[in-house]
Coordinates of C-alpha atoms in Angstrom, one line a residue:
X1 CA -40.3 120.2 -57.6
X2 CA -37.0 120.0 -59.4
X3 CA -37.3 116.2 -59.7
X4 CA -40.9 116.7 -60.9
X5 CA -39.7 119.0 -63.7
X6 CA -36.9 116.7 -64.6
X7 CA -39.4 113.8 -64.8
X8 CA -41.6 115.9 -67.0
X9 CA -38.7 116.7 -69.4
X10 CA -37.8 113.0 -69.7
X11 CA -41.4 112.0 -70.4
X12 CA -41.7 114.9 -72.8
X13 CA -38.7 113.7 -74.7
X14 CA -40.3 110.4 -75.3
X15 CA -43.6 112.0 -76.3
X16 CA -41.6 114.2 -78.7
X17 CA -40.0 111.2 -80.5
X18 CA -43.5 109.7 -81.1
X19 CA -45.1 113.1 -81.9
X20 CA -42.4 113.9 -84.5
X21 CA -43.4 110.6 -86.3
X22 CA -47.1 111.6 -86.1
X23 CA -46.4 115.1 -87.5
X24 CA -44.0 113.8 -90.2
X25 CA -46.6 111.4 -91.6
X26 CA -49.4 113.9 -91.3
X27 CA -47.3 116.5 -93.2
X28 CA -46.5 114.1 -96.0
X29 CA -49.8 112.2 -96.3
X30 CA -52.4 114.3 -94.6
X31 CA -53.2 111.2 -92.5
X32 CA -53.3 111.0 -88.7
X33 CA -51.6 107.6 -88.0
X34 CA -53.4 106.2 -84.9
X35 CA -51.2 103.1 -85.0
X36 CA -48.2 105.2 -83.9
X37 CA -48.7 104.3 -80.3
X38 CA -48.9 100.6 -81.1
X39 CA -45.5 100.8 -82.7
X40 CA -44.2 102.2 -79.4
X41 CA -45.6 99.0 -77.8
X42 CA -43.9 96.9 -80.4
X43 CA -40.6 98.5 -79.7
X44 CA -41.1 98.1 -76.0
X45 CA -42.0 94.5 -76.1
X46 CA -39.4 93.6 -78.6
X47 CA -36.8 95.3 -76.4
X48 CA -38.1 93.3 -73.4
X49 CA -37.9 90.0 -75.3
X50 CA -34.4 90.5 -76.8
X51 CA -33.1 92.1 -73.6
X52 CA -34.7 89.8 -71.0
X53 CA -35.3 86.5 -72.7
X54 CA -32.4 86.5 -75.1
X55 CA -30.1 88.6 -72.9
X56 CA -28.9 90.9 -75.7
X57 CA -27.1 94.2 -74.8
X58 CA -28.4 97.6 -75.6
X59 CA -26.9 98.0 -79.2
X60 CA -28.3 94.8 -80.7
X61 CA -31.6 95.5 -79.0
X62 CA -31.9 99.0 -80.6
X63 CA -30.9 97.5 -84.0
X64 CA -33.6 94.8 -83.7
X65 CA -36.2 97.4 -82.8
X66 CA -35.2 99.7 -85.7
X67 CA -35.4 96.8 -88.2
X68 CA -38.7 95.5 -87.0
X69 CA -40.5 98.8 -86.6
X70 CA -39.1 100.1 -90.0
X71 CA -40.5 97.0 -91.7
X72 CA -43.9 97.4 -89.9
X73 CA -44.0 101.1 -91.0
X74 CA -43.4 100.2 -94.6
X75 CA -46.0 97.4 -94.5
X76 CA -48.6 99.7 -93.0
X77 CA -48.3 102.2 -95.7
X78 CA -47.6 99.9 -98.7
X79 CA -50.1 97.3 -97.8
X80 CA -53.0 99.3 -96.3
X81 CA -52.7 103.0 -96.6
X82 CA -51.4 103.3 -100.2
X83 CA -54.3 101.2 -101.7
X84 CA -56.7 103.7 -100.1
X85 CA -55.2 106.6 -102.1
X86 CA -57.9 108.5 -103.9
X87 CA -60.4 108.1 -101.2
X88 CA -61.2 110.6 -98.5
X89 CA -58.4 110.7 -95.8
X90 CA -61.0 109.5 -93.2
X91 CA -60.7 106.0 -94.8
X92 CA -57.0 105.9 -94.1
X93 CA -57.4 107.3 -90.6
X94 CA -59.9 104.6 -89.7
X95 CA -57.6 102.0 -91.2
X96 CA -54.8 103.1 -88.9
X97 CA -57.1 102.6 -86.0
X98 CA -57.8 99.1 -87.1
X99 CA -54.0 98.5 -87.6
X100 CA -53.4 99.7 -84.0
X101 CA -56.0 97.3 -82.6
X102 CA -54.4 94.4 -84.5
X103 CA -50.9 95.3 -83.3
X104 CA -52.0 95.9 -79.7
X105 CA -53.9 92.7 -79.3
X106 CA -51.4 90.7 -81.4
X107 CA -48.8 91.7 -78.8
X108 CA -51.1 90.7 -76.0
X109 CA -51.7 87.3 -77.6
X110 CA -47.9 86.7 -78.3
X111 CA -46.5 88.0 -74.9
X112 CA -49.5 87.7 -72.6
X113 CA -51.3 90.5 -70.7
X114 CA -49.2 90.5 -67.5
X115 CA -47.1 93.5 -66.5
X116 CA -43.4 92.6 -66.3
X117 CA -40.1 94.4 -65.3
X118 CA -38.2 95.9 -68.2
X119 CA -34.6 94.8 -68.5
X120 CA -31.8 97.1 -67.2
X121 CA -30.3 97.8 -70.6
X122 CA -28.9 101.0 -69.1
X123 CA -28.6 102.3 -65.5
X124 CA -31.7 104.2 -64.5
X125 CA -30.7 105.8 -61.1
X126 CA -26.9 105.8 -60.8
X127 CA -26.4 109.5 -60.9
X128 CA -27.4 112.5 -58.7
X129 CA -27.3 116.2 -59.1
X130 CA -28.8 118.8 -56.8
X131 CA -30.7 116.1 -55.0
X132 CA -32.3 114.7 -58.2
X133 CA -31.5 111.1 -58.9
X134 CA -31.4 110.0 -62.6
X135 CA -29.6 107.5 -64.7
X136 CA -27.5 106.9 -67.7
X137 CA -30.7 106.0 -69.5
X138 CA -32.1 109.5 -69.0
X139 CA -28.9 111.1 -70.4
X140 CA -29.0 108.8 -73.4
X141 CA -32.7 109.4 -73.8
X142 CA -32.2 113.2 -74.0
X143 CA -29.1 112.8 -76.2
X144 CA -31.0 110.5 -78.6
X145 CA -34.0 112.9 -78.7
X146 CA -31.8 115.9 -79.5
X147 CA -29.7 114.0 -82.0
X148 CA -32.8 112.5 -83.7
X149 CA -34.3 116.0 -84.0
X150 CA -31.1 117.6 -85.3
X151 CA -30.5 114.7 -87.7
X152 CA -34.1 114.8 -89.0
X153 CA -33.8 118.6 -89.4
X154 CA -30.6 118.2 -91.4
X155 CA -32.0 115.4 -93.4
X156 CA -35.1 117.3 -94.3
X157 CA -33.1 120.5 -95.1
X158 CA -30.1 119.2 -96.9
X159 CA -30.7 115.5 -97.9
X160 CA -32.1 114.8 -101.3
X161 CA -34.8 112.4 -99.9
X162 CA -35.5 115.0 -97.2
X163 CA -36.1 117.7 -99.7
X164 CA -38.4 115.4 -101.6
X165 CA -40.3 114.8 -98.3
X166 CA -40.8 118.5 -97.9
X167 CA -41.9 119.0 -101.5
X168 CA -44.4 116.1 -101.2
X169 CA -45.7 117.6 -98.0
X170 CA -46.3 121.0 -99.6
X171 CA -47.9 119.8 -102.9
X172 CA -47.9 116.0 -103.7
X173 CA -49.3 116.5 -107.2
X174 CA -46.7 119.1 -108.1
X175 CA -43.9 116.9 -106.6
X176 CA -45.0 114.0 -108.7
X177 CA -45.0 116.2 -111.9
X178 CA -41.4 117.2 -111.0
X179 CA -40.4 113.5 -111.0
X180 CA -40.4 112.9 -107.3
X181 CA -41.4 109.3 -106.5
X182 CA -44.3 110.3 -104.1
X183 CA -45.2 106.7 -103.2
X184 CA -41.6 105.9 -102.1
X185 CA -41.4 109.2 -100.2
X186 CA -44.6 108.3 -98.3
X187 CA -43.1 104.9 -97.5
X188 CA -40.1 106.6 -96.1
X189 CA -42.1 108.9 -93.9
X190 CA -44.0 105.9 -92.4
X191 CA -40.6 104.1 -91.9
X192 CA -39.1 107.1 -90.1
X193 CA -42.1 107.6 -88.0
X194 CA -42.3 103.9 -87.0
X195 CA -38.6 103.8 -86.1
X196 CA -38.9 106.9 -83.9
X197 CA -41.8 105.3 -82.1
X198 CA -39.9 102.0 -81.6
X199 CA -36.9 103.8 -80.1
X200 CA -39.2 105.8 -77.8
X201 CA -40.7 102.5 -76.6
X202 CA -37.2 101.4 -75.4
X203 CA -36.7 104.6 -73.3
X204 CA -40.3 104.6 -72.0
X205 CA -39.7 101.0 -70.8
X206 CA -36.4 102.0 -69.1
X207 CA -38.0 105.0 -67.5
X208 CA -41.2 103.3 -66.2
X209 CA -39.4 100.1 -65.1
X210 CA -42.6 98.0 -65.7
X211 CA -44.3 97.4 -69.0
X212 CA -47.5 95.9 -70.4
X213 CA -48.3 95.1 -74.1
X214 CA -51.3 97.4 -73.9
X215 CA -49.3 100.5 -72.8
X216 CA -48.8 101.7 -76.3
X217 CA -52.3 103.0 -77.0
X218 CA -52.2 105.4 -74.1
X219 CA -48.7 106.6 -75.0
X220 CA -49.7 107.0 -78.6
X221 CA -52.8 109.0 -77.8
X222 CA -50.7 111.3 -75.5
X223 CA -48.1 111.7 -78.2
X224 CA -50.9 112.6 -80.7
X225 CA -52.1 115.3 -78.2
X226 CA -48.5 116.6 -78.1
X227 CA -48.3 116.7 -81.9
X228 CA -51.7 118.6 -82.0
X229 CA -50.5 121.0 -79.3
X230 CA -47.3 121.7 -81.2
X231 CA -49.1 121.9 -84.6
X232 CA -49.8 118.8 -86.7
X233 CA -47.3 118.7 -89.6
X234 CA -44.7 120.8 -87.8
X235 CA -41.6 118.9 -86.7
X236 CA -40.3 121.6 -84.3
X237 CA -43.9 121.9 -83.0
X238 CA -44.0 118.2 -82.2
X239 CA -40.8 118.6 -80.1
X240 CA -42.1 121.6 -78.3
X241 CA -45.5 120.0 -77.8
X242 CA -44.0 116.9 -76.4
X243 CA -41.8 118.8 -73.9
X244 CA -44.6 121.2 -72.9
X245 CA -47.0 118.3 -72.4
X246 CA -44.6 116.2 -70.4
X247 CA -43.8 119.1 -68.0
X248 CA -47.5 120.2 -67.7
X249 CA -48.5 116.6 -66.9
X250 CA -45.7 116.2 -64.3
X251 CA -46.5 119.4 -62.5
X252 CA -50.3 118.9 -62.7
X253 CA -50.0 115.4 -61.2
X254 CA -47.7 116.7 -58.5
X255 CA -50.2 119.3 -57.5
X256 CA -53.6 117.5 -58.0
X257 CA -52.7 113.8 -57.9
X258 CA -52.6 111.1 -60.5
X259 CA -56.4 111.0 -60.8
X260 CA -56.2 114.4 -62.6
X261 CA -53.8 113.1 -65.3
X262 CA -56.2 112.8 -68.2
X263 CA -58.0 116.0 -67.2
X264 CA -54.7 117.9 -67.4
X265 CA -53.6 116.2 -70.6
X266 CA -56.7 116.5 -72.6
X267 CA -57.7 119.8 -71.0
X268 CA -54.5 121.3 -72.3
X269 CA -55.4 120.0 -75.8
X270 CA -58.8 121.6 -75.7
X271 CA -57.4 124.9 -74.5
X272 CA -54.9 125.0 -77.3
X273 CA -57.4 124.0 -79.9
X274 CA -59.7 126.9 -78.8
X275 CA -57.0 129.5 -78.4
X276 CA -54.8 128.5 -81.3
X277 CA -56.2 125.6 -83.3
X278 CA -53.2 125.2 -85.6
X279 CA -51.0 124.6 -82.5
X280 CA -48.1 126.4 -81.0
X281 CA -45.9 126.3 -84.1
X282 CA -48.2 125.2 -86.8
X283 CA -48.8 127.5 -89.8
X284 CA -52.1 129.5 -89.7
X285 CA -53.5 128.3 -93.0
X286 CA -56.9 127.1 -94.1
X287 CA -57.1 123.3 -94.0
X288 CA -57.5 122.2 -97.7
X289 CA -58.3 118.6 -97.0
X290 CA -60.0 117.4 -93.9
X291 CA -58.5 114.1 -92.7
X292 CA -61.2 113.6 -90.0
X293 CA -64.2 115.0 -91.8
X294 CA -66.5 113.7 -94.5
X295 CA -67.2 110.1 -95.3
X296 CA -65.5 107.7 -97.7
X297 CA -68.8 106.3 -98.9
X298 CA -68.6 107.7 -102.4
X299 CA -72.2 108.6 -102.5
X300 CA -73.3 105.4 -100.7
X301 CA -77.0 105.3 -99.6
X302 CA -78.5 103.2 -96.8
X303 CA -80.7 100.4 -98.1
X304 CA -84.3 101.4 -97.6
X305 CA -86.7 98.7 -96.5
X306 CA -90.5 98.9 -97.3
X307 CA -92.7 99.6 -94.3
X308 CA -93.6 96.0 -93.9
X309 CA -89.9 95.1 -93.9
X310 CA -89.2 97.5 -91.0
X311 CA -92.3 96.1 -89.2
X312 CA -91.0 92.5 -89.6
X313 CA -87.6 93.4 -88.3
X314 CA -89.1 95.2 -85.3
X315 CA -91.3 92.1 -84.6
X316 CA -88.3 89.8 -84.9
X317 CA -86.3 92.0 -82.4
X318 CA -89.2 92.0 -80.0
X319 CA -89.6 88.3 -80.2
X320 CA -86.0 87.4 -79.4
X321 CA -86.2 88.0 -75.6
X322 CA -88.9 85.3 -75.4
X323 CA -86.8 82.8 -77.4
X324 CA -83.3 83.4 -76.0
X325 CA -81.7 81.6 -73.1
X326 CA -80.2 83.6 -70.2
X327 CA -76.8 83.4 -71.9
X328 CA -78.0 84.6 -75.3
X329 CA -80.2 87.3 -73.8
X330 CA -77.1 88.5 -71.9
X331 CA -75.3 88.8 -75.2
X332 CA -78.3 90.5 -76.7
X333 CA -78.3 93.2 -74.1
X334 CA -74.7 94.1 -75.0
X335 CA -75.7 94.2 -78.7
X336 CA -78.7 96.4 -78.1
X337 CA -76.8 98.9 -75.8
X338 CA -73.9 99.4 -78.3
X339 CA -76.5 99.6 -81.2
X340 CA -78.3 102.4 -79.4
X341 CA -75.2 104.5 -79.1
X342 CA -74.1 103.7 -82.7
X343 CA -77.5 104.6 -84.2
X344 CA -77.1 108.1 -82.9
X345 CA -73.6 108.3 -84.4
X346 CA -75.0 107.7 -87.9
X347 CA -76.4 111.2 -87.8
X348 CA -73.2 113.1 -87.0
X349 CA -70.5 110.9 -88.4
X350 CA -72.6 109.4 -91.2
X351 CA -75.0 112.0 -92.5
X352 CA -73.3 115.2 -91.3
X353 CA -69.8 113.8 -92.1
X354 CA -68.1 114.8 -88.8
X355 CA -66.0 112.0 -87.3
X356 CA -66.5 111.7 -83.5
X357 CA -63.8 109.8 -81.7
X358 CA -64.9 110.4 -78.1
X359 CA -68.5 109.1 -77.7
X360 CA -67.5 107.1 -74.6
X361 CA -67.7 110.4 -72.7
X362 CA -71.5 110.9 -73.2
X363 CA -72.1 107.1 -72.5
X364 CA -70.2 107.5 -69.2
X365 CA -72.2 110.6 -68.2
X366 CA -75.4 108.8 -68.9
X367 CA -74.4 105.8 -66.9
X368 CA -73.2 107.8 -63.9
X369 CA -76.2 110.2 -64.1
X370 CA -78.7 107.3 -63.9
X371 CA -76.7 105.5 -61.2
X372 CA -76.5 108.6 -59.0
X373 CA -80.2 109.5 -59.5
X374 CA -81.4 106.0 -58.6
X375 CA -79.0 105.2 -55.8
X376 CA -78.6 108.6 -54.1
X377 CA -81.8 110.5 -55.0
X378 CA -84.0 107.4 -55.4
X379 CA -85.5 108.4 -58.7
X380 CA -87.7 105.9 -60.5
X381 CA -85.8 104.1 -63.3
X382 CA -87.7 105.6 -66.3
X383 CA -87.2 109.1 -65.1
X384 CA -83.5 108.5 -64.5
X385 CA -83.2 106.9 -68.0
X386 CA -84.6 110.0 -69.7
X387 CA -82.6 112.3 -67.4
X388 CA -79.5 110.4 -68.3
X389 CA -80.0 111.1 -72.0
X390 CA -80.7 114.8 -71.4
X391 CA -77.7 115.2 -69.0
X392 CA -75.3 113.5 -71.4
X393 CA -76.6 115.7 -74.3
X394 CA -76.5 118.8 -72.2
X395 CA -73.0 118.4 -70.8
X396 CA -71.6 117.1 -74.2
X397 CA -73.1 120.1 -76.0
X398 CA -71.7 122.6 -73.4
X399 CA -68.2 121.1 -73.5
X400 CA -68.1 120.9 -77.3
X401 CA -69.7 124.3 -77.9
X402 CA -66.4 126.1 -78.5
X403 CA -65.1 123.4 -80.8
X404 CA -67.8 123.9 -83.5
X405 CA -66.1 127.2 -84.4
X406 CA -63.2 125.1 -85.6
X407 CA -62.9 123.4 -88.9
X408 CA -62.7 119.8 -90.0
X409 CA -60.1 117.7 -88.2
X410 CA -59.7 120.1 -85.4
X411 CA -63.3 119.3 -84.3
X412 CA -62.5 115.6 -84.4
X413 CA -59.4 116.1 -82.4
X414 CA -61.5 118.1 -79.9
X415 CA -63.9 115.2 -79.5
X416 CA -61.1 112.9 -78.5
X417 CA -60.1 115.4 -75.8
X418 CA -63.7 116.0 -74.7
X419 CA -64.5 112.3 -74.4
X420 CA -61.5 111.9 -72.2
X421 CA -62.2 115.0 -70.2
X422 CA -65.8 113.9 -69.5
X423 CA -64.5 110.6 -68.0
X424 CA -61.8 112.4 -66.2
X425 CA -64.3 114.7 -64.6
X426 CA -66.2 111.7 -63.3
X427 CA -62.9 110.4 -61.9
X428 CA -62.1 113.6 -60.0
X429 CA -65.6 114.3 -58.7
X430 CA -65.1 111.8 -55.9
X431 CA -67.7 113.0 -53.4
X432 CA -70.4 112.4 -56.0
X433 CA -69.0 109.5 -58.2
X434 CA -66.6 107.8 -55.7
X435 CA -63.8 108.4 -58.2
X436 CA -61.9 105.4 -59.4
X437 CA -63.8 103.1 -57.0
X438 CA -67.0 103.5 -59.0
X439 CA -70.6 103.2 -57.9
X440 CA -72.0 99.9 -56.7
X441 CA -75.5 98.7 -55.8
X442 CA -77.2 100.2 -58.9
X443 CA -80.7 98.7 -58.9
X444 CA -82.2 96.6 -61.7
X445 CA -84.6 98.6 -63.8
X446 CA -88.2 98.9 -62.4
X447 CA -90.9 99.7 -65.0
X448 CA -94.5 100.3 -63.9
X449 CA -93.8 98.5 -60.6
X450 CA -92.2 95.4 -62.2
X451 CA -88.5 94.8 -61.5
X452 CA -86.6 93.6 -64.5
X453 CA -84.3 91.1 -62.8
X454 CA -83.7 88.5 -65.5
X455 CA -81.6 88.7 -68.6
X456 CA -84.6 88.3 -70.8
X457 CA -86.6 91.1 -69.2
X458 CA -83.6 93.5 -69.3
X459 CA -83.0 92.5 -73.0
X460 CA -86.7 93.2 -73.8
X461 CA -86.3 96.7 -72.3
X462 CA -83.1 97.3 -74.3
X463 CA -84.8 96.2 -77.5
X464 CA -87.7 98.6 -76.9
X465 CA -85.3 101.5 -76.3
X466 CA -83.4 100.5 -79.5
X467 CA -86.5 100.5 -81.6
X468 CA -87.4 104.0 -80.2
X469 CA -83.9 105.2 -81.1
X470 CA -84.2 103.8 -84.6
X471 CA -87.6 105.5 -85.2
X472 CA -86.2 108.8 -83.9
X473 CA -83.1 108.7 -86.2
X474 CA -84.9 107.4 -89.3
X475 CA -87.6 110.1 -88.9
X476 CA -84.9 112.8 -88.6
X477 CA -83.1 111.4 -91.7
X478 CA -86.3 111.6 -93.8
X479 CA -87.2 115.0 -92.6
X480 CA -85.9 118.4 -93.9
X481 CA -83.3 118.4 -91.0
X482 CA -81.9 115.1 -92.3
X483 CA -81.5 116.4 -95.8
X484 CA -79.6 119.4 -94.3
X485 CA -77.3 117.0 -92.5
X486 CA -76.8 115.1 -95.8
X487 CA -76.0 118.3 -97.6
X488 CA -73.3 119.2 -95.1
X489 CA -71.8 115.8 -95.2
X490 CA -71.7 115.8 -99.0
X491 CA -70.3 119.3 -99.5
X492 CA -69.8 121.6 -96.6
X493 CA -68.5 124.5 -98.6
X494 CA -71.5 124.4 -101.0
X495 CA -73.8 124.2 -97.9
X496 CA -72.2 127.3 -96.5
X497 CA -72.6 129.1 -99.8
X498 CA -76.4 128.7 -99.7
X499 CA -76.6 130.0 -96.1
X500 CA -76.5 126.8 -94.1
X501 CA -74.4 127.0 -90.9
X502 CA -72.6 123.6 -90.7
X503 CA -71.3 124.2 -87.2
X504 CA -74.7 124.7 -85.7
X505 CA -76.2 121.7 -87.5
X506 CA -73.3 119.5 -86.6
X507 CA -73.7 120.6 -82.9
X508 CA -77.4 119.6 -83.1
X509 CA -76.6 116.2 -84.7
X510 CA -74.0 115.6 -82.0
X511 CA -76.5 116.5 -79.2
X512 CA -78.9 113.9 -80.6
X513 CA -76.1 111.3 -80.7
X514 CA -75.0 112.2 -77.1
X515 CA -78.7 111.9 -75.9
X516 CA -78.9 108.3 -77.3
X517 CA -75.4 107.5 -76.0
X518 CA -76.6 108.7 -72.5
X519 CA -79.6 106.3 -72.8
X520 CA -77.2 103.5 -73.7
X521 CA -75.0 104.4 -70.7
X522 CA -78.0 104.3 -68.4
X523 CA -79.1 100.8 -69.6
X524 CA -75.5 99.6 -69.2
X525 CA -75.3 100.8 -65.6
X526 CA -78.5 99.1 -64.6
X527 CA -77.5 95.9 -66.3
X528 CA -74.0 95.8 -64.7
X529 CA -75.3 97.2 -61.4
X530 CA -71.8 98.7 -61.1
X531 CA -69.8 101.3 -63.0
X532 CA -66.3 102.7 -62.8
X533 CA -64.4 105.0 -65.1
X534 CA -62.2 102.3 -66.7
X535 CA -65.3 100.9 -68.6
X536 CA -65.6 104.1 -70.7
X537 CA -62.2 104.1 -72.4
X538 CA -61.1 105.1 -75.9
X539 CA -61.7 101.5 -77.1
X540 CA -65.4 102.0 -76.4
X541 CA -65.4 105.1 -78.6
X542 CA -63.5 103.3 -81.4
X543 CA -65.8 100.3 -81.2
X544 CA -68.9 102.3 -81.6
X545 CA -67.4 104.1 -84.6
X546 CA -66.3 100.7 -86.0
X547 CA -69.9 99.4 -85.7
X548 CA -71.3 102.1 -88.0
X549 CA -68.4 101.7 -90.5
X550 CA -69.2 98.0 -90.7
X551 CA -72.9 98.4 -91.1
X552 CA -72.9 101.6 -93.1
X553 CA -72.0 105.0 -91.7
X554 CA -75.4 106.6 -92.4
X555 CA -77.5 103.5 -92.0
X556 CA -79.4 103.1 -88.7
X557 CA -80.3 99.5 -89.4
X558 CA -76.7 98.9 -90.5
X559 CA -75.7 100.1 -87.0
X560 CA -77.8 97.3 -85.6
X561 CA -76.2 94.8 -88.0
X562 CA -72.8 96.1 -87.2
X563 CA -73.4 95.6 -83.5
X564 CA -74.7 92.1 -84.0
X565 CA -71.5 91.2 -85.9
X566 CA -69.0 93.1 -83.7
X567 CA -70.5 92.6 -80.3
X568 CA -72.8 89.6 -80.6
X569 CA -70.6 87.1 -82.5
X570 CA -67.4 87.8 -80.7
X571 CA -69.2 87.5 -77.3
X572 CA -69.5 83.8 -78.1
X573 CA -65.7 83.8 -78.1
X574 CA -65.3 85.6 -74.8
X575 CA -62.9 82.9 -73.6
X576 CA -60.3 84.5 -76.0
X577 CA -61.0 88.3 -75.6
X578 CA -57.6 89.3 -77.1
X579 CA -58.4 87.5 -80.3
X580 CA -61.9 89.0 -80.3
X581 CA -60.5 92.6 -80.3
X582 CA -57.9 91.7 -82.8
X583 CA -60.7 90.6 -85.0
X584 CA -62.4 94.0 -84.6
X585 CA -59.3 95.7 -86.0
X586 CA -58.9 93.2 -88.9
X587 CA -62.6 93.5 -89.8
X588 CA -62.4 97.3 -89.7
X589 CA -59.4 97.3 -92.2
X590 CA -61.1 94.8 -94.5
X591 CA -64.4 96.7 -94.6
X592 CA -62.7 100.0 -95.4
X593 CA -60.6 98.4 -98.2
X594 CA -63.2 96.2 -99.8
X595 CA -66.6 97.3 -98.7
X596 CA -66.3 101.0 -97.9
X597 CA -70.0 101.7 -98.1
X598 CA -70.7 99.2 -95.3
X599 CA -72.8 96.0 -95.3
X600 CA -76.2 97.6 -95.2
X601 CA -75.7 100.3 -97.8
X602 CA -75.2 100.5 -101.5
X603 CA -73.2 102.8 -103.7
X604 CA -75.2 105.7 -105.0

């Protein structure tokens, strides 16, 4: 147990370095930087290249990592985040998601996807105390973490630029009126945060021994959880959150096995959010600006087609299965499935203005529910399809129920955790779901006695379900309920003032979105005839969100257009999947910067 606690402390120190960067940037800019983990991967891979390929010793490696990550931090803010100033913070948040995708997949293109040994820049197991083996790298890691924290505290307390950072964090407008160069201070915050992530990448590589260019996303998400547990915007809270999370993870995995890792990590996040939403050391104040709430559409409205236009589009969709080859129909099934999930998201993230970052969870529950009902209980497909939607909506609603009492970005943070928890529950429920092995032998859909065993037939089914989803969502948007959602998304405080309960209506919109996500999951399971937990990762959630950003966050038809562009077109380039996902990130950034209302919406 002693070595487990020691391992947790070391991992917690790495989380703390990254979490401090997350909290520093959040405190100064009110932006959650989801590219922070990707900068960890940059530091890790640059250290591998300079240490292994070039043979550099530790000091030049650290200097190279500091220089490169500092430059990237400056470029991210100056080139992408700063031009978005004046828009709602959700725009910058989504832009950082796009930047993270660009960095992650750019690293994979440059270095390749294989896992490789990290160079022995420092000894990793040359010391032993009380039966616990550790290395010089662990001592240096702890020393660097402590010195970095003390140095940052002294800088923020006594340094001129540090005091300017604190003033900017407290009130940017007042700081600017006092002559503080707010733009330069924000650049500095991003630079410091990026450097801390890059240094953390070196030590994570040393501790793990083997690295992969795609490791950064997971590390960054965990560090974000640590920052949220400690209190977003609190530097001491980030340190405490990182250490606490590292120890809790280590002990939990020791007791329950590695399969429970995500359940422990994100379960801890949800418990903290419910019990103390501002985090362990965060100040208990009302959130004035919600970085994960509202839309950046500036009054944008979905383009409304006449009845005959909608009818023509429906007829065109229904005709495609009879015109497409097997290959194109296979691509069409993917487009339709993601469009079904995205259409539901237009209600909660578009109309009601609440960003949802964990929709992969309901998709997973729908897929597994349908797979279990058809393979183990031998239900007919149509009954399993509807049950999958209901089960996904029911479990998603139950798990998110406590979070609707929270405000703004706390809800969005909770959805990240809840999406991961739903997939983790599937992983640990081995007797029912077969855990990490997944479920095989899922039958093709059978409708009214006909087995849909060709790509064209499955595609036709998916199109019909998509059209039903479009009708449901468009009817809701035109009804009184849809106007209530719009009112909440436009001005939540004004809605509360006239007696509307935003939490209750957001929960209802989320339930509808989860129902449609469950339908999408069921269709996916019966098309693949196999499911496992790795399919339903955070990239799926981000991709669904990107689809509605591209098409228009409150436009159901825009969701279909976004899916065609983001799923259909890149599927033709499946021979270069890394470039395909890199293109997702680049397109997300470009749309947010130059076409924020989406492709199928217009400014109001």
